Structure formats: C-alpha cells, structure tokens
Short mmCIF file of C-alpha atoms in Angstrom, two decimals:
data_model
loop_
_atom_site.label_atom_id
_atom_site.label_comp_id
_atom_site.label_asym_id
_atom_site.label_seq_id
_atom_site.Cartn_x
_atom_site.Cartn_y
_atom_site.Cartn_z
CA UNK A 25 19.52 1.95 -0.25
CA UNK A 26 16.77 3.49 1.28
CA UNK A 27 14.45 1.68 4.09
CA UNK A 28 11.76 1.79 6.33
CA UNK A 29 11.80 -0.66 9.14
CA UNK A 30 9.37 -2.52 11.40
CA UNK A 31 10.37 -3.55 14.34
CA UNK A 32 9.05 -6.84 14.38
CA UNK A 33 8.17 -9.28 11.40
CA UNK A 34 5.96 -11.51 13.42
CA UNK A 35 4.12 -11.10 16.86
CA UNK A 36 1.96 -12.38 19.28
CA UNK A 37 -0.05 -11.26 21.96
CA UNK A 38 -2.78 -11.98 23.89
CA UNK A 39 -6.51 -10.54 23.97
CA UNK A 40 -6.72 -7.35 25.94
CA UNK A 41 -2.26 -6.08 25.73
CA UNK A 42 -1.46 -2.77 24.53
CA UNK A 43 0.84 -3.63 21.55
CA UNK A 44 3.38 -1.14 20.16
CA UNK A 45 4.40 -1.68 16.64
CA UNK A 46 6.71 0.62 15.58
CA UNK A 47 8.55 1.71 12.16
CA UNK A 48 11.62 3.90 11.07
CA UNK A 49 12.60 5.60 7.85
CA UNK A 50 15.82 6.67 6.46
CA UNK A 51 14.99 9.06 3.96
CA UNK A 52 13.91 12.20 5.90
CA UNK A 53 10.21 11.39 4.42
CA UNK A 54 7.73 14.19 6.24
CA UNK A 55 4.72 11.43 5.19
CA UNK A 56 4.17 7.90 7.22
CA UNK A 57 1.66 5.82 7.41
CA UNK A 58 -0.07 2.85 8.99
CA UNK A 59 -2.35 0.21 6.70
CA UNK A 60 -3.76 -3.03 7.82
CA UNK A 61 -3.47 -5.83 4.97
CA UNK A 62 -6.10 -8.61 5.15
CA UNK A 63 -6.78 -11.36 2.00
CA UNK A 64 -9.32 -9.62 -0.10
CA UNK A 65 -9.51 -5.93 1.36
CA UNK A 66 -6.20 -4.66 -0.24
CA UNK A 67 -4.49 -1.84 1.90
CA UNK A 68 -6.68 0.15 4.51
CA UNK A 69 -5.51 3.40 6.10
CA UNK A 70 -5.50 3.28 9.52
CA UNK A 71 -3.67 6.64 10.26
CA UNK A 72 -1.35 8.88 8.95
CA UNK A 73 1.01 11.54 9.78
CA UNK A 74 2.84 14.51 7.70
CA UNK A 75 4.97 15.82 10.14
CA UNK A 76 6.24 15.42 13.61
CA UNK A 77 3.64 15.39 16.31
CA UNK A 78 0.72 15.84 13.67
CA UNK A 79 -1.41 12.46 12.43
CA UNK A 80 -4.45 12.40 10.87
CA UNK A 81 -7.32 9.23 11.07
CA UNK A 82 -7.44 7.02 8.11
CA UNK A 83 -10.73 4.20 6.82
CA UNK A 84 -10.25 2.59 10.12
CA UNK A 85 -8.49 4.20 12.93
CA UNK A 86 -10.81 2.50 16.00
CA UNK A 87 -8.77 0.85 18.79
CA UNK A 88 -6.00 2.38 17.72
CA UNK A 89 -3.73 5.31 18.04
CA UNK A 90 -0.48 6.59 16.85
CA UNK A 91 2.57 8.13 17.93
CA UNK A 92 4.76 10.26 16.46
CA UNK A 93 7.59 11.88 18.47
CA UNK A 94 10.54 12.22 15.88
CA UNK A 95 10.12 12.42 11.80
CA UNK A 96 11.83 9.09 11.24
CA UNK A 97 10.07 7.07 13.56
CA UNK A 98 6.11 6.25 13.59
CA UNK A 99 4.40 3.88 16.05
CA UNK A 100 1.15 2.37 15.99
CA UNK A 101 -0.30 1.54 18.92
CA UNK A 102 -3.63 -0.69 19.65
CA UNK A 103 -4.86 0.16 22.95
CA UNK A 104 -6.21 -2.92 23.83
CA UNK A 105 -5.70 -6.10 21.19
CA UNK A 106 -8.30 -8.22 20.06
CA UNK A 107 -8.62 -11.08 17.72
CA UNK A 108 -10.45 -8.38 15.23
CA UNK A 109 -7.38 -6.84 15.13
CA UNK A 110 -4.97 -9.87 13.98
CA UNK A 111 -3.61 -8.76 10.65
CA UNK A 112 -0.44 -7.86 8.36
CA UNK A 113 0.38 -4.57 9.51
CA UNK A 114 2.53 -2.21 6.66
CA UNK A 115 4.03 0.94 7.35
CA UNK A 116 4.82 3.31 4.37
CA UNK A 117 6.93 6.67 3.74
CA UNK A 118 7.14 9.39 1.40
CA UNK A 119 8.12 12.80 0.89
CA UNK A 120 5.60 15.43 0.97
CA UNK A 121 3.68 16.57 -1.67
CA UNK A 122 1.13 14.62 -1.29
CA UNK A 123 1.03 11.04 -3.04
CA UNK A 124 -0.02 12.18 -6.31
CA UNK A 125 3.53 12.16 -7.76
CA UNK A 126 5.51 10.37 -5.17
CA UNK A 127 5.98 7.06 -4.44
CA UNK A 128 5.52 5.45 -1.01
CA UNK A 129 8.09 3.05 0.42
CA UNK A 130 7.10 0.22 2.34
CA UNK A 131 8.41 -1.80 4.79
CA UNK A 132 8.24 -5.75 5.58
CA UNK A 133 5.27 -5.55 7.63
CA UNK A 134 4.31 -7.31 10.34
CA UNK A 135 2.04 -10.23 11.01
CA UNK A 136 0.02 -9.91 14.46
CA UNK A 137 -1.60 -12.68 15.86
CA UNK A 138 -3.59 -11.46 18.88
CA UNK A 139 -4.97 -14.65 20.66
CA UNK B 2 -15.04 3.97 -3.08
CA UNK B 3 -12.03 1.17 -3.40
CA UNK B 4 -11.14 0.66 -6.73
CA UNK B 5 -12.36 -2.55 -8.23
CA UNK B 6 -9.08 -4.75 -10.03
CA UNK B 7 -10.35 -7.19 -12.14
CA UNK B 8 -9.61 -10.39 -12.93
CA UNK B 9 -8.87 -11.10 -8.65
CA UNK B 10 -6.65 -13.86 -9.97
CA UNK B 11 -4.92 -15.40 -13.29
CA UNK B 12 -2.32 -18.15 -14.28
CA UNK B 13 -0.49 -17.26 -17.09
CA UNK B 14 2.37 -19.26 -18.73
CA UNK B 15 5.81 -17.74 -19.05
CA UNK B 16 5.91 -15.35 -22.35
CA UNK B 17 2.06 -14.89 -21.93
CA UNK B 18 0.71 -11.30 -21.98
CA UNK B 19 -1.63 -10.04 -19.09
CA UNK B 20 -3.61 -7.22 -18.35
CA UNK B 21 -5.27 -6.04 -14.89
CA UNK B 22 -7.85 -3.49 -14.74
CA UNK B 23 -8.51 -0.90 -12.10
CA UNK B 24 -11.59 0.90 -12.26
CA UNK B 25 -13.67 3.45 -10.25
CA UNK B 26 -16.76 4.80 -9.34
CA UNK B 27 -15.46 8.24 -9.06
CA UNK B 28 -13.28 10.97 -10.94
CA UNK B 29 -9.89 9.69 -10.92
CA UNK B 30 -6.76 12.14 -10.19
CA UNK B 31 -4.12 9.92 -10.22
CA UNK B 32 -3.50 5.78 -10.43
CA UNK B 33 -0.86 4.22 -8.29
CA UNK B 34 0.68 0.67 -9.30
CA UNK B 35 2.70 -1.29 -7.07
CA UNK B 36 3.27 -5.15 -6.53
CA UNK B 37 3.71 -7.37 -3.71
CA UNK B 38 5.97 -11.24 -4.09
CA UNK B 39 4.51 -13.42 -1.20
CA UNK B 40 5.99 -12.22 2.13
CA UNK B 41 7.75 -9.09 0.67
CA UNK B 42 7.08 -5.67 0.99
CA UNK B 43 4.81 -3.60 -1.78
CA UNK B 44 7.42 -2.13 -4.21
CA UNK B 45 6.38 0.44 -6.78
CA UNK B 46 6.08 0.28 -10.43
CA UNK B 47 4.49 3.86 -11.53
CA UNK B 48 1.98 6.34 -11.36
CA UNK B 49 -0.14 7.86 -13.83
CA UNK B 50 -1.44 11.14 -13.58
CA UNK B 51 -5.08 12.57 -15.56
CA UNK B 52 -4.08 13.15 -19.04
CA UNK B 53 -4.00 10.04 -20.39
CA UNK B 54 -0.47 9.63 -20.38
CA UNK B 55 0.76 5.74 -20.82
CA UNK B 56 4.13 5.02 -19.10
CA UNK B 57 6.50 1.63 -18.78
CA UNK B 58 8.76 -0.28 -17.08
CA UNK B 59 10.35 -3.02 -18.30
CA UNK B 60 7.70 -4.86 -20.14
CA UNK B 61 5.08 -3.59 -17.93
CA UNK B 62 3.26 -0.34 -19.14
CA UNK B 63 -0.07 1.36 -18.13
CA UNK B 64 -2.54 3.44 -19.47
CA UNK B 65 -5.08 5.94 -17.51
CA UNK B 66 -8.24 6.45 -19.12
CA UNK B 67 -9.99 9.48 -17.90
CA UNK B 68 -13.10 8.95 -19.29
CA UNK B 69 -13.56 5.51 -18.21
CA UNK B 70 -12.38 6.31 -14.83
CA UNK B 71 -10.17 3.36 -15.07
CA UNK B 72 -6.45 2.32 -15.48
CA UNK B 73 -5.12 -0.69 -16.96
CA UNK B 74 -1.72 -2.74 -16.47
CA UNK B 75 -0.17 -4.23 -19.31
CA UNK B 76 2.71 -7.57 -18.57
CA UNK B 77 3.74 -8.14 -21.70
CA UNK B 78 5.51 -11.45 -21.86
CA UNK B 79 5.72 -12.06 -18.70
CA UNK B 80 8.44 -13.82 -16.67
CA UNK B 81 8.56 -15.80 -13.44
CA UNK B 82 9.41 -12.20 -12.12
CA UNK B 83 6.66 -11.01 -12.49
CA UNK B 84 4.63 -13.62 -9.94
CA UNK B 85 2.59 -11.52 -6.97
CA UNK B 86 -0.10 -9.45 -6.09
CA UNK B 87 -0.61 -6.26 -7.90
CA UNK B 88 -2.54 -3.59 -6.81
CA UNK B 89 -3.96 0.25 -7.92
CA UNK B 90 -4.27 2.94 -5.76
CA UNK B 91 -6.38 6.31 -6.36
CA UNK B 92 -6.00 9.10 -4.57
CA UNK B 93 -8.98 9.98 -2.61
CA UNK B 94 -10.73 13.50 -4.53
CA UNK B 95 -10.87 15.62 -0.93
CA UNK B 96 -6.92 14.85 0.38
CA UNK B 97 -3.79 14.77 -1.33
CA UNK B 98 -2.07 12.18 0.72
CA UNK B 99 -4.54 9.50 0.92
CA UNK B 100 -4.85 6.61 -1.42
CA UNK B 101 -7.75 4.02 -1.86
CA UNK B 102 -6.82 0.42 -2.53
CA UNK B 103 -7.88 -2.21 -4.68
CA UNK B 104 -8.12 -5.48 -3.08
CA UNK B 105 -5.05 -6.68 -5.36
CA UNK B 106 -4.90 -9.21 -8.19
CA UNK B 107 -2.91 -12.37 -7.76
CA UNK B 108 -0.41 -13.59 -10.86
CA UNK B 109 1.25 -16.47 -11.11
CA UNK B 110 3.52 -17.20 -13.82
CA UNK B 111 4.16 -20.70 -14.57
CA UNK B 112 7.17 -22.04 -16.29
#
C-alpha cells in the first residue's frame, strides 16, 4: 500500500518559531511537493522538488523554504511563523514525467495553527 | 489562471445524478480529478488528456472538451460514497509538473 507521510496531523506554534513540517514517501517518487489548503482557494503550490537537492518555487513560496536531503523525504520549512501562515498543509508525490499522466499521492496533511 | 468549478456546492439525494464543471481561461493540456472526504487526504479519480477522450470509474466519468477549455464530472447515481470535495487540476501551459487548482466543489449526499 503505498504512502506518503506527514509527520504531524496537527500543530501549534507560536508567532515568530521556525516550524519544520516534514513528509516521507514510499514509492521511490522523484516528484514532491508542498500545497497550502485554505476554504475557498483549493490547493496552492508552495514549492516543489524533482529530485534530490533540486526544488523549484511554486504560487506562493514567501516565508518559506524547503529541504530536500534524501528522495523520500521532503520538508517544508517556514522561517519564521505567523498567523498568515495558519493553514492545512498537504504534501504530494509522484513519479516523474511530469503530472500530465501521473497521479499524485497525497498525504493526511497537517493543520498549523500559528498563534 | 485557477480553474473555475462550478456549482461551489450541491445537496443531492442518494441515486441523484450530479455534474461539476471545471473551466478555464486558457488552453487546457490536461484535467486532473481528485476528491477529498472531510479530514482525509485528496485521492485520485482520473485524468484526461486533450483529445476529447471521456473516461470512468465506477459511476463517475468525465469528459474534456477542448474547445470549451473545460472538463466536466459526471456522478451518476450517486451514493453516500461519494460525499466530499472534488476538485480539477490543469496543468500550467509553461511546466510539466505544475498543476493549477480549482477551489473545489462540496457534495453531500443525503440518504
């Protein structure tokens, strides 16, 4: 069965914390990626990566950055929270090839409250 | 440049046939569908590449229509199952790995 993983389904942080939120796929997937989910905007691209140590800016990459070290694992990291920035966070996979014949995998996202 | 889903919401009763629209402003390569039960990951349902080409899945099918620039979902007698957010995503014209969202359309099937 395959999976990507967040670490975390729910967090909270305060105003001004670098926050790690990080995610890990199963099925050797060269493509990850980072969206933010809010009610009424859909799925926005914050950043995305195709291979190992490569990552490319999405719709909305400010005040945050990403990390990617190892193909399985890719972590999004915001610099410096703020309460802009609280938001259902999705990570996605898929192989490479681009996405116009492959699906993306999702994981279970997670829900940051930044207070 | 997102895709506009129409209707943003509908109630349907159980055995009732739906359809959700996805249309854009721009040439359209390729029309992702997935859907989304409250609290659960996206999981996908199909794409559809230019051409035309309808494709199913269960009871739910799809059709892209080039010329229109738009893509339409088709539940046909739908079931409890079927409840969550749907959403289209078309890849952007200048980068094969980036998709454009609509902002989703809610169904809720009602016994």
């Amino acid at each position: 069965d395959v999976k990507v993983t967040q670490s975390s389904r729910y967090l909270v942080k305060r105003t001004g914390e670098k926050v790690f939120l990080e995610c890990v796929q199963d099925m050797d997937h060269e493509n990850m990626f980072w969206y933010r989910q809010d009610p009424g905007l859909g799925l926005r691209l914050i950043y995305f990566s195709y291979d190992v140590k490569m990552k490319e800016k999405g719709d909305i990459p400010e005040g945050y950055s990403v990390s990617r070290e190892k193909k399985e694992r890719f972590s999004l990291i915001l610099e410096s929270a703020s309460t802009n920035q609280t938001s259902m966070y999705l990570c996605a996979s898929s192989l490479l090839g681009g996405q116009t014949n492959t699906e993306a995998f999702f994981g279970q996202g997670t829900r940051l409250t930044v207070v | 440049q997102q895709p506009v889903q129409s209707p943003q919401a509908v109630i349907l009763r159980e055995g009732e046939d739906a359809v959700i629209n996805c249309s854009s402003s721009k040439a359209l390569y390729s029309v992702h569908w997935y859907r989304q039960k409250h609290g659960e990951a996206p999981v996908f349902l199909m794409i559809l590449l230019k051409g035309g080409e309808q494709k199913g899945h269960e009871k739910i099918s799809a059709s892209f229509n080039e010329k229109k620039q738009q893509s339409s979902l088709y539940l046909t007698a739908s079931q409890l199952s079927y409840s969550g957010t749907y959403f289209c995503g078309i890849l952007r014209g200048d980068s094969n790995y980036q998709l454009i969202w609509g902002a989703g359309t809610k169904l809720i099937i009602k016994p």
